[in-house]
Coordinates of C-alpha atoms (C1' of nucleotides) in Angstrom, one line a residue:
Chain A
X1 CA 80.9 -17.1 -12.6
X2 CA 80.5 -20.8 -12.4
X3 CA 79.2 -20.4 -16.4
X4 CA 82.7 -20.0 -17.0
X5 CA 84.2 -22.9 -15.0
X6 CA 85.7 -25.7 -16.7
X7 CA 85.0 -27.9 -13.2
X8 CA 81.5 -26.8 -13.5
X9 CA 81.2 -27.8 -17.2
X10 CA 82.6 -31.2 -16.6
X11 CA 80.0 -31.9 -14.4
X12 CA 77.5 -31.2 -16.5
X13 CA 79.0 -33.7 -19.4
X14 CA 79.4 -36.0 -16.4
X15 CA 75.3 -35.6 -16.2
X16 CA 75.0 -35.9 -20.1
X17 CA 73.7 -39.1 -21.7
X18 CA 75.8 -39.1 -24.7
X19 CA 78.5 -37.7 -23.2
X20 CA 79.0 -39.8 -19.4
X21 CA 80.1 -43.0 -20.7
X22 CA 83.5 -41.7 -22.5
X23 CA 86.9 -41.8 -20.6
X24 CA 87.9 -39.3 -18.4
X25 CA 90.7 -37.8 -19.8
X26 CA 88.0 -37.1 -23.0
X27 CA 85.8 -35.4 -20.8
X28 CA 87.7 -33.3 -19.6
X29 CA 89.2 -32.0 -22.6
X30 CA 86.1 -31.4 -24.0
X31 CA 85.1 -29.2 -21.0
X32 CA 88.2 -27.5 -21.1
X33 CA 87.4 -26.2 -25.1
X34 CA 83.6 -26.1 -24.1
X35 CA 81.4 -22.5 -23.5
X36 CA 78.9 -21.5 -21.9
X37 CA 76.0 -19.9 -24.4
X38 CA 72.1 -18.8 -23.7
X39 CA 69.6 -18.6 -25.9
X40 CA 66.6 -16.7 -25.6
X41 CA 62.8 -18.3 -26.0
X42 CA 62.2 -18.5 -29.5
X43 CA 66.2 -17.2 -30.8
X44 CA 67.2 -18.9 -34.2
X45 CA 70.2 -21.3 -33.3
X46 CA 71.0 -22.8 -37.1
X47 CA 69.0 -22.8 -40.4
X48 CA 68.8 -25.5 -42.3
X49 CA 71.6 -26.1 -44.7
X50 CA 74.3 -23.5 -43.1
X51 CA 76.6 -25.5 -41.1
X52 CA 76.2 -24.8 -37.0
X53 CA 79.1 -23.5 -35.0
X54 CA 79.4 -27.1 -33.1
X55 CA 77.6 -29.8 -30.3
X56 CA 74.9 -28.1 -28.4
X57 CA 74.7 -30.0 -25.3
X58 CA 71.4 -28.4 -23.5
X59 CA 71.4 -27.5 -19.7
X60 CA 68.1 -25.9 -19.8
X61 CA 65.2 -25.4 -21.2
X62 CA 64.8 -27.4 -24.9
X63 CA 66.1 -27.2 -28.4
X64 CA 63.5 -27.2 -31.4
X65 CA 64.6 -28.9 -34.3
X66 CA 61.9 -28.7 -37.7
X67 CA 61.9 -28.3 -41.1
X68 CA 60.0 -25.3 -42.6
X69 CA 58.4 -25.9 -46.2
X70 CA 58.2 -23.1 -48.2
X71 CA 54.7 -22.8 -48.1
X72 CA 54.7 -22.0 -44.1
X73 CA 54.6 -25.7 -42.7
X74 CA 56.6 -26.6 -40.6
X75 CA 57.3 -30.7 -39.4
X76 CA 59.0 -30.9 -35.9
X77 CA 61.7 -33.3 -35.8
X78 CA 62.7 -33.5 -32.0
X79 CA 62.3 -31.3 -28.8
X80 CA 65.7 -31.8 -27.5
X81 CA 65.5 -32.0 -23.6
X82 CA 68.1 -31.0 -21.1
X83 CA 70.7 -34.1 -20.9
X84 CA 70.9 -34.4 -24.5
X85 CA 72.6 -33.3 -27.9
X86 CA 71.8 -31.6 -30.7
X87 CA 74.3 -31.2 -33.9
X88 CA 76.4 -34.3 -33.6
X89 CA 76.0 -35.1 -37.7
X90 CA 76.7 -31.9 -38.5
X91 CA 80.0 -31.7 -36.0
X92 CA 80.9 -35.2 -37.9
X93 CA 80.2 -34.1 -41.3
X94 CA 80.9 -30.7 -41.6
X95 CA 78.2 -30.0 -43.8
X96 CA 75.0 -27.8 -43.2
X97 CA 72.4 -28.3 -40.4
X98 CA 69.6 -30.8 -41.2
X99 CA 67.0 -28.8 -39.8
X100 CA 65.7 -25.2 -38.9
X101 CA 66.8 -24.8 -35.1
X102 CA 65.6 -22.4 -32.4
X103 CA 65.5 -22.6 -29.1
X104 CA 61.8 -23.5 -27.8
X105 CA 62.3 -21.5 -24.5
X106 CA 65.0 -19.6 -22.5
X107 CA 67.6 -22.3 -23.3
X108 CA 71.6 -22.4 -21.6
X109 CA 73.9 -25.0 -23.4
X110 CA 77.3 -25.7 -24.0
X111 CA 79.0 -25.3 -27.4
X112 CA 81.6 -27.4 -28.4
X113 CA 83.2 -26.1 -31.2
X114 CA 83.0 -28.4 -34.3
X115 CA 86.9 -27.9 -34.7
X116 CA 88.0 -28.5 -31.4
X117 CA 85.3 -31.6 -31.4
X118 CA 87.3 -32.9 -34.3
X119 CA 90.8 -32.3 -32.9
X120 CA 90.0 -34.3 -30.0
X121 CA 88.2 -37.5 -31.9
X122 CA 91.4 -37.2 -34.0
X123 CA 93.5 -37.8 -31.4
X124 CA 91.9 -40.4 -30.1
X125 CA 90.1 -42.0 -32.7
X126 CA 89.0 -44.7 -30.5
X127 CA 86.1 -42.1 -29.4
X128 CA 84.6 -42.2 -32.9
X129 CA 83.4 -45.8 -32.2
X130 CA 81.4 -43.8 -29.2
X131 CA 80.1 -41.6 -31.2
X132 CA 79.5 -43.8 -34.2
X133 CA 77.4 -46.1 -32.2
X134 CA 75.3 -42.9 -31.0
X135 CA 74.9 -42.3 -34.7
X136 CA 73.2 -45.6 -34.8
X137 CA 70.8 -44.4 -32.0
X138 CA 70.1 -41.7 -33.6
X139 CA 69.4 -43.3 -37.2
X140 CA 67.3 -45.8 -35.7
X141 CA 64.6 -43.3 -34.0
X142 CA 64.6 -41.8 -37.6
X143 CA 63.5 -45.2 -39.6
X144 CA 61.1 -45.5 -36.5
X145 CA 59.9 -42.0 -37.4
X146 CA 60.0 -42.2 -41.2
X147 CA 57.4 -45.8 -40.5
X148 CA 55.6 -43.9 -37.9
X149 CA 54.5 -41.4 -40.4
X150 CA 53.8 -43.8 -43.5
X151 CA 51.9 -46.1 -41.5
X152 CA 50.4 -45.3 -38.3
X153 CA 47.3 -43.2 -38.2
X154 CA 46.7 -40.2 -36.4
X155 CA 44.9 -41.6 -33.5
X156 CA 47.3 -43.9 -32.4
X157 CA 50.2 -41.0 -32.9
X158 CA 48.5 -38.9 -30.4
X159 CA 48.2 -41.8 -27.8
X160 CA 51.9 -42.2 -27.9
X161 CA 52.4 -38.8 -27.6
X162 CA 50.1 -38.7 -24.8
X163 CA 51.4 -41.4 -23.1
X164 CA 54.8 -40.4 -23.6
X165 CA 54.7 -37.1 -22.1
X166 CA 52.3 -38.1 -19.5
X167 CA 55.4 -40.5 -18.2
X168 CA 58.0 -38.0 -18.7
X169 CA 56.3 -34.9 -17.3
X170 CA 57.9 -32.7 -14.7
X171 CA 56.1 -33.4 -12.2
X172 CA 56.7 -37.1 -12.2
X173 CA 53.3 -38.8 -12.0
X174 CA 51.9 -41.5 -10.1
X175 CA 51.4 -43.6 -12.3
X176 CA 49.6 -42.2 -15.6
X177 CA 46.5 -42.1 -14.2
X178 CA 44.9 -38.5 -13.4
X179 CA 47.8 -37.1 -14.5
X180 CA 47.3 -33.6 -16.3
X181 CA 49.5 -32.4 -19.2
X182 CA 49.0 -28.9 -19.7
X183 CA 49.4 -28.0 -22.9
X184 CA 47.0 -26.4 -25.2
X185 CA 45.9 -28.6 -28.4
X186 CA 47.4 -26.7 -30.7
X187 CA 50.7 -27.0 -29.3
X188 CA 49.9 -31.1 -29.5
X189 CA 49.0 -30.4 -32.9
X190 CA 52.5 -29.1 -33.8
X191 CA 54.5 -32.0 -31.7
X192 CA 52.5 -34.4 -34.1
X193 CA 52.8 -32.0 -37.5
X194 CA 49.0 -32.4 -37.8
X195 CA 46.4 -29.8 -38.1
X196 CA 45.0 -28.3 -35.0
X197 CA 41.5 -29.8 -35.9
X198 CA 42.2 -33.1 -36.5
X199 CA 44.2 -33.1 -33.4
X200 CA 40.8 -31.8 -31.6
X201 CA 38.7 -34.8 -33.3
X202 CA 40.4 -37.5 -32.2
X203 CA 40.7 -35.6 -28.5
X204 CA 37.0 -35.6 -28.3
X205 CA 36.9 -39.1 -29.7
X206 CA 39.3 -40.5 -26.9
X207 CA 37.0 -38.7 -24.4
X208 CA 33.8 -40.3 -25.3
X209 CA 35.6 -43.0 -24.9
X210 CA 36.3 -42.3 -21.1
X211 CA 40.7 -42.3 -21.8
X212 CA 41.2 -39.1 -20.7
X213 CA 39.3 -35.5 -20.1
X214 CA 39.7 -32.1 -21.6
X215 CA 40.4 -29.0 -20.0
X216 CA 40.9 -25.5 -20.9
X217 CA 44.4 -25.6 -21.1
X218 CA 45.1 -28.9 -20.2
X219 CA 44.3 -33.0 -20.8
X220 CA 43.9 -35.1 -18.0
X221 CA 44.8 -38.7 -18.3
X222 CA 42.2 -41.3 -17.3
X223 CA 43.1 -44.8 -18.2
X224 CA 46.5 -44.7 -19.3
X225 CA 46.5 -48.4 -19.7
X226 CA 44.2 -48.1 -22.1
X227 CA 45.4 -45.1 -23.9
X228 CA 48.6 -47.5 -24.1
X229 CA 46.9 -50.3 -25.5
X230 CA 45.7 -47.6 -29.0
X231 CA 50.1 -47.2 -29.2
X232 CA 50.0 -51.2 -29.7
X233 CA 46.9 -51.7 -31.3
X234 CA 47.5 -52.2 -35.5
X235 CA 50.3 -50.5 -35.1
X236 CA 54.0 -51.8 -36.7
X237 CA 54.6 -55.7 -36.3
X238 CA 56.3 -56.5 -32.7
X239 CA 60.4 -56.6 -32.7
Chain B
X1 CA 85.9 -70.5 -58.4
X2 CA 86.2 -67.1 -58.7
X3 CA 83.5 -66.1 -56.0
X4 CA 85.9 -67.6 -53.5
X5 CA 89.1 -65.7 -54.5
X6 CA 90.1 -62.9 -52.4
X7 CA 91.2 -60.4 -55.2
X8 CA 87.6 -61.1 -56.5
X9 CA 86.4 -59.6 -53.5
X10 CA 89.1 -57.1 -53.4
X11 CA 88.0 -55.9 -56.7
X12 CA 84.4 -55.4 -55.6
X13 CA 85.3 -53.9 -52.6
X14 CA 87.4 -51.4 -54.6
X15 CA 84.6 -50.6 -56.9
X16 CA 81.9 -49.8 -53.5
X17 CA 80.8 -46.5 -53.0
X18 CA 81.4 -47.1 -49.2
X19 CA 84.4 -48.8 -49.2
X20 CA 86.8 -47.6 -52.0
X21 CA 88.0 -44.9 -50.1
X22 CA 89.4 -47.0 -47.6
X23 CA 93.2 -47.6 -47.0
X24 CA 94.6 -50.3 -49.0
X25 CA 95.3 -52.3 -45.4
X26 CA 91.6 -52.1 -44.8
X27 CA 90.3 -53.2 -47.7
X28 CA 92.7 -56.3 -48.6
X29 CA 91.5 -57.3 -44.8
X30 CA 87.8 -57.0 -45.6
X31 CA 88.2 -58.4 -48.6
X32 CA 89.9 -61.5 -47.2
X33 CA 86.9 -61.7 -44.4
X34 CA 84.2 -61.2 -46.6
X35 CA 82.3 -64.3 -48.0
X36 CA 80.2 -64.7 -51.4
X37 CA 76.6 -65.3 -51.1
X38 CA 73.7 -65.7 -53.5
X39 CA 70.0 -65.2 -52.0
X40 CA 67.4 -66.1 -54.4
X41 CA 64.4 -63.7 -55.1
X42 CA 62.1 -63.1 -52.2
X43 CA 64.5 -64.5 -49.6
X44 CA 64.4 -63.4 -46.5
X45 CA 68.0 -62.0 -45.2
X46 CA 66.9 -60.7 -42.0
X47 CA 63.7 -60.1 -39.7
X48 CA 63.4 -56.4 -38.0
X49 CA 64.6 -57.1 -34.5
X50 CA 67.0 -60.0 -35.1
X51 CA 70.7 -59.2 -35.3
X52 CA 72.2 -60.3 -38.9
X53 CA 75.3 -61.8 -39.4
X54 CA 77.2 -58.5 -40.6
X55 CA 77.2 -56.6 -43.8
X56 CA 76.0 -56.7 -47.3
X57 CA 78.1 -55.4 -50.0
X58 CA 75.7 -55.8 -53.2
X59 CA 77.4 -56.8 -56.3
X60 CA 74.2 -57.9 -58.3
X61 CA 70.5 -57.6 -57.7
X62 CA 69.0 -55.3 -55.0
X63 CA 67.7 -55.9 -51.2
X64 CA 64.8 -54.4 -50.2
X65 CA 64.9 -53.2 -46.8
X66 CA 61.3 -52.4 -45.5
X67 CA 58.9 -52.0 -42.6
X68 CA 55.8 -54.6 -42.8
X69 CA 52.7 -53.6 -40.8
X70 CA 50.5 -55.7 -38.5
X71 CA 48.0 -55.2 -41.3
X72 CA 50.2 -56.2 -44.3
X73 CA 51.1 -52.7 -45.3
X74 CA 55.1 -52.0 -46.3
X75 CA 57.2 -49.2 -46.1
X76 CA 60.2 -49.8 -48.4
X77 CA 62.9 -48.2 -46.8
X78 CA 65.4 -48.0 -49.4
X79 CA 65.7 -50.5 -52.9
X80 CA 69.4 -51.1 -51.8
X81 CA 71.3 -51.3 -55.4
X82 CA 74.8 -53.0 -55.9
X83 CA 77.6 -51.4 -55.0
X84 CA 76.1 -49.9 -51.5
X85 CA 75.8 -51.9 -48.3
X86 CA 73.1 -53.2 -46.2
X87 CA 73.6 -53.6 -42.2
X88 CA 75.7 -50.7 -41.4
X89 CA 73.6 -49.7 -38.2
X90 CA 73.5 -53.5 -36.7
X91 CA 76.9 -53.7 -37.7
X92 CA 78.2 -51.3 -35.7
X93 CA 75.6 -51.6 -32.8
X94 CA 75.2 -55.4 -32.7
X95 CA 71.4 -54.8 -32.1
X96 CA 68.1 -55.8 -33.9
X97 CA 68.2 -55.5 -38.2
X98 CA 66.1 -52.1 -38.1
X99 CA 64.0 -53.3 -41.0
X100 CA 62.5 -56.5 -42.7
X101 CA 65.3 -57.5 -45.5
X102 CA 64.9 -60.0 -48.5
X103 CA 66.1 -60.1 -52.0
X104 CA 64.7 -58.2 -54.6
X105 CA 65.5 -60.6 -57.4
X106 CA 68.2 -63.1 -57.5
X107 CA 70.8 -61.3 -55.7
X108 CA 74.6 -61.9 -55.1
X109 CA 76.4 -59.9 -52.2
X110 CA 79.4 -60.0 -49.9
X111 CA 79.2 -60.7 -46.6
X112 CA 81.4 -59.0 -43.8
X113 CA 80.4 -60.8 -41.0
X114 CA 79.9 -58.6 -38.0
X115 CA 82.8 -60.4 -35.3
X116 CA 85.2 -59.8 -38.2
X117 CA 83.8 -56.1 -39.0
X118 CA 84.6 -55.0 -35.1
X119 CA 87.8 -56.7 -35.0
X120 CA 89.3 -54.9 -38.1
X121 CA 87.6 -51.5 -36.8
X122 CA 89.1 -51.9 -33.2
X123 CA 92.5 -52.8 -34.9
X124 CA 92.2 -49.4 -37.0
X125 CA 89.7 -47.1 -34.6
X126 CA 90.7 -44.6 -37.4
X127 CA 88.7 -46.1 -39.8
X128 CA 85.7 -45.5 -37.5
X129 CA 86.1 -42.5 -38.7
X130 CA 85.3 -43.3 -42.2
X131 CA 82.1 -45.1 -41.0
X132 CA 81.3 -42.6 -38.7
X133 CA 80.9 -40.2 -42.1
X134 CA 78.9 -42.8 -43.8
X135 CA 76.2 -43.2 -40.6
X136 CA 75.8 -39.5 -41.3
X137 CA 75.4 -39.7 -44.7
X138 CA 72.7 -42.3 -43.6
X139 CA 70.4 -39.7 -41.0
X140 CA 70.6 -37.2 -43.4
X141 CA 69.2 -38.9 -45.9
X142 CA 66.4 -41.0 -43.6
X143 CA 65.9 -37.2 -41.9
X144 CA 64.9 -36.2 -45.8
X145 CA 62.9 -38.8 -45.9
X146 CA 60.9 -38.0 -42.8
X147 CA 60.7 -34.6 -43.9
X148 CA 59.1 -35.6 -47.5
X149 CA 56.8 -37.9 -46.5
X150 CA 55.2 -34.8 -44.5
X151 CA 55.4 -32.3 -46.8
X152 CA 56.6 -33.0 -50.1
X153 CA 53.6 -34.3 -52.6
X154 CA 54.3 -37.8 -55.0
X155 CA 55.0 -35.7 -58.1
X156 CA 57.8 -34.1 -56.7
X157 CA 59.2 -37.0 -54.6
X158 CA 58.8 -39.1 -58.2
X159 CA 60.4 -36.3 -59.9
X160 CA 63.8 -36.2 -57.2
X161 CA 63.8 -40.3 -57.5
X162 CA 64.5 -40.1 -61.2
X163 CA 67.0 -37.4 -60.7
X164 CA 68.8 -39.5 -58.5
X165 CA 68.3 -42.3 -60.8
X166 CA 69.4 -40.6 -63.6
X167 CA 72.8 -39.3 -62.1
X168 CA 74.0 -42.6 -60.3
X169 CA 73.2 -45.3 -63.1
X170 CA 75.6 -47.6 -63.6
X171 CA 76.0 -47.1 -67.1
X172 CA 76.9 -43.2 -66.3
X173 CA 75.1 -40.6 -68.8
X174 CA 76.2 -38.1 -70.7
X175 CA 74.5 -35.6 -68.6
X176 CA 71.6 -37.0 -67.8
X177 CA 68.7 -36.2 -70.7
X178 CA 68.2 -39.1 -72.5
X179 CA 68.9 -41.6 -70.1
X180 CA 67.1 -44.5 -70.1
X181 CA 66.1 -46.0 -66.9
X182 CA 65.5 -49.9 -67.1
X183 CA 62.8 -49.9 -64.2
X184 CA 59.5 -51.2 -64.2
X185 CA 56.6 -48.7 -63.0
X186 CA 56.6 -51.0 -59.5
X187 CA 59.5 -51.1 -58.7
X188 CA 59.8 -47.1 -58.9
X189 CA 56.8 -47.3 -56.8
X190 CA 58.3 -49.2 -54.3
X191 CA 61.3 -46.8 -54.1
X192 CA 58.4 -44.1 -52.7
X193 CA 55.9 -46.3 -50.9
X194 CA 53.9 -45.2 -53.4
X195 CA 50.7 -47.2 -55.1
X196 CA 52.0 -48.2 -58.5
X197 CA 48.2 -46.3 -60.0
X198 CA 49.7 -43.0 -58.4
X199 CA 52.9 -43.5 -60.1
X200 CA 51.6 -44.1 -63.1
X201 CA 49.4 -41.2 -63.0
X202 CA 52.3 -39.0 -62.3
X203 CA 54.8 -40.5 -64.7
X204 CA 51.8 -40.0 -67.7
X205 CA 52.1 -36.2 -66.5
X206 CA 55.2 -35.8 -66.6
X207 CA 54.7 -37.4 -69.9
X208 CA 52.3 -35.0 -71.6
X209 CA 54.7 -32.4 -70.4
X210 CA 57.3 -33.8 -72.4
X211 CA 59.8 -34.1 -69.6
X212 CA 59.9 -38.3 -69.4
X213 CA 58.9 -40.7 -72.1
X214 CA 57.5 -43.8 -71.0
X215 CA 58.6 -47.5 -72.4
X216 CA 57.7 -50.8 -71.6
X217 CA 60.3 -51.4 -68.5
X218 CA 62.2 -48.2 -69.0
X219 CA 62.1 -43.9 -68.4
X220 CA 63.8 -42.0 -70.7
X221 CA 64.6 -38.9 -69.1
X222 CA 64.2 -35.7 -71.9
X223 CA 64.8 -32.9 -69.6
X224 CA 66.5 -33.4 -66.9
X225 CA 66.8 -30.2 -66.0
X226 CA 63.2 -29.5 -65.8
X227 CA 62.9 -32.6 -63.9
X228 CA 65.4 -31.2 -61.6
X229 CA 63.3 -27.5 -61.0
X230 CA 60.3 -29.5 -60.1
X231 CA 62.1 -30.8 -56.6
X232 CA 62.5 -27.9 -55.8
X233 CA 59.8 -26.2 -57.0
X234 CA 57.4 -25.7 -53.1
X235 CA 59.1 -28.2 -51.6
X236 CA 61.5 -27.4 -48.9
X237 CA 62.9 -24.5 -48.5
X238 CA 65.9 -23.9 -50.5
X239 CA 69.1 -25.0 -48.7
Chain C
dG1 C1' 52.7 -65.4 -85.7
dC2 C1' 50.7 -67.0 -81.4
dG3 C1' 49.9 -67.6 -76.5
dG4 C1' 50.7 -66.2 -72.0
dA5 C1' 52.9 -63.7 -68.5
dA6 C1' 54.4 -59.3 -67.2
dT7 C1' 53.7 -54.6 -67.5
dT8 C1' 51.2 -50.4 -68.3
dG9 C1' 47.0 -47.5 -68.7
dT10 C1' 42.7 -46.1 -66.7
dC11 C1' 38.8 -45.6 -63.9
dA12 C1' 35.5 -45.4 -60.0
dC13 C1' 35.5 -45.2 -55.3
dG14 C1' 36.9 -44.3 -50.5
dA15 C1' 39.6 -42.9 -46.4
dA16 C1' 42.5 -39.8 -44.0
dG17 C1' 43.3 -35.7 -42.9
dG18 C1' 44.2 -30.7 -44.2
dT19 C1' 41.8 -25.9 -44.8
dT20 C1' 38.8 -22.4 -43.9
dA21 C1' 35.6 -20.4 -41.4
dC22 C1' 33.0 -19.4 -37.6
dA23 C1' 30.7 -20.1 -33.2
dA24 C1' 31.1 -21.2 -28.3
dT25 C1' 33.7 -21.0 -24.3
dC26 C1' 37.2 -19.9 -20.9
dG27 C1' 39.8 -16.9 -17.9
dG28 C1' 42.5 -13.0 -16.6
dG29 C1' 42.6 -8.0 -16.1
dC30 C1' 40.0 -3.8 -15.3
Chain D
dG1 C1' 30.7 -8.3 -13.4
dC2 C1' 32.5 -7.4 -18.0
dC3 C1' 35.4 -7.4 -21.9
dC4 C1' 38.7 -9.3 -24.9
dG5 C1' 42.1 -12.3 -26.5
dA6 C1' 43.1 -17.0 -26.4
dT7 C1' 41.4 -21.5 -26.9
dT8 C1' 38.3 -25.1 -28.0
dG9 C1' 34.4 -27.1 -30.7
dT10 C1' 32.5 -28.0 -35.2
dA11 C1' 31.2 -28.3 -39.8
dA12 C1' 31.6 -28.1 -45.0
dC13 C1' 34.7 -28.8 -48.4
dC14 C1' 38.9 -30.2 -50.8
dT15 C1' 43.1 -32.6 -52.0
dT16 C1' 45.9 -36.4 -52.1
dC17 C1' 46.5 -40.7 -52.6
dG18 C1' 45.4 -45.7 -51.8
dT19 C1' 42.4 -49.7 -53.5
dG20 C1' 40.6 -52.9 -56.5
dA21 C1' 39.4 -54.0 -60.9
dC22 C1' 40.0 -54.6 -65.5
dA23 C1' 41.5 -53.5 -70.3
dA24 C1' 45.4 -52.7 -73.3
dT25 C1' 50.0 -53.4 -74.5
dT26 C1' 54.5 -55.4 -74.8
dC27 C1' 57.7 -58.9 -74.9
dC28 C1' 59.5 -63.5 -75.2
dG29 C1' 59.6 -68.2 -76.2
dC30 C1' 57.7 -71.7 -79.0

DNA sequence: GCGGAATTGTCACGAAGGTTACAATCGGGC
DNA sequence: GCCCGATTGTAACCTTCGTGACAATTCCGC
């Protein structure tokens, strides 16, 4: 079974953002102590606070990553897409996971096991510059989020995300413009930890204003120029 | 002048949270980098997007690191206190200061500048290592944040920032009720991006419920442990 | 002890957005 | 074509917290 290949797994680290740019020797060491795992659509992968077995580096499908509140809410951190990690602080740290993980469809990943992750960085501690330096990545989209939150209204919040998934979809669209997402609002709703109503609001409101056009199961992107003009508008100070 | 003697610096270093634990190598070389420098109150130290020259160690005085909005609005980050360090992330990744930086008061720090920084890590990738912890350290804490400004409301939030106050002072309490903390209402409210009114409001509440006793720059803590329940009292679940 | 700056206490008001509830609509399966 | 569950549209209401304004208090230097 190719699953259980090492050849096959170091191609897949080869394909890996965080993961293509270390020497070779470090790859493959790190497919040789890496498995194969699936998840199934919806399974619990790590709770916040318990530490995770290792590095989840996703193949297929996507990784949730939220904290619940006790009271039922729930704030969605990242949707970690094929080609990326999930678990790196917790692999470095040791301590629990920061966030209530499950798996957000049918989901294949490899596991690198936090011990043989540390054996290897241990070894060649050179690596750990890598690795810091994607811990600066990573903390940097966080203070983005944390001012995102604070300071940028709802409105804008949803152009972004609009904008951004109508420029990563599947599909790969021509360029914004007529391009459909099809996702329902509520499931918008949760990607921006707002309510499902306020979410439909500011829909309608950016249809009156001719940006895009609501569908049953689906938005549909009209001026995407625009759309990305709200992302700017009032928003943080340019860098 | 003792600000330009090395085993000053060593000293300081040796008394930083971040950089105690260091191996004596490491720390006589920072400390024999590292440069004194005093930044007057409301002094700019760096602008979000422009690389700074390396690291703060605090020794006296506080940085406030902090988003500013188009429309004047702030986000302060973190109230950075001496003995921690500002500049890890641009340190390390040589990119844009992630925040708008200036002095608090009249503040005195150490400067590691960042050529130096890289050499001494590159010489010693083990100390990476060490670093690589701290960055962690870093996410989970702005993760914590993201999470709290979603979900967690200002009298808990005001509650855990006088816990934490409480435990770290400098002067180090006998357990923590009866501290007194020497902050004015402000700044406290700048520590939550939170409107000095709100704070107030919440600090006279916790007042009346005889957990805090208010003084003209000062908290006296009466029950900390109470104080304590009330973070995690609905707020996340527990971990 | 007096004056003035800093700090705290308080209030009325408003904006943003969550909550609940329910009606209207869609679309697939029979 | 019809039914039913899923989804969208909408409104009334509430909570939280920011804003702006101002009075009261405290401290510190003179």
């Amino acid at each position: 079974m190719a699953e259980h290949d090492s050849q096959w797994r170091l191609a897949i680290l080869k394909g890996n953002a965080w993961f293509k740019d270390l020497p070779a020797e470090a790859l493959e060491e790190f497919a040789r102590i890496s498995r194969f795992r699936r998840y199934q659509n919806g399974e619990f992968i790590a709770a916040r606070g318990v530490p995770p077995e290792g590095l989840l580096v996703v193949i297929r499908g996507a990784i949730r990553s939220a904290t619940l509140a006790a009271d039922g809410h729930e704030v969605v951190f990242s949707l970690i897409q094929p080609g990326y990690v999930w678990g790196l602080v917790a692999a470095i740290d040791g301590l629990g996971s920061v966030h209530d993980t499950q798996a957000h469809r049918r989901t294949d990943v490899l596991l690198v096991p936090r011990s043989a992750f540390l054996e290897i960085l241990d070894a060649s501690p050179e690596l750990y510059g890598h690795f810091a330096r994607l811990l600066c990545t990573r903390l940097r989209k966080a203070y983005t989020a944390v001012d995102e939150f604070a300071l940028v209204p709802l409105r804008q919040r949803l152009a972004r995300q609009l904008c951004t998934l109508a420029a990563t979809a599947p599909g790969g669209l021509p360029e914004g413009d007529g391009a459909t997402l099809r996702l329902t609002q509520s499931e918008i709703a949760v990607m921006l930890s707002a309510a499902r109503p306020s979410v439909n609001r500011e829909l309608k409101r950016l249809q009156e204003e001719g940006l895009v056009e609501l569908g049953y199961r689906g938005v549909t992107i009209r001026q995407f120029a625009q759309l990305r003009d709200i992302c700017a508008n009032q928003g943080l100070l340019a860098s």
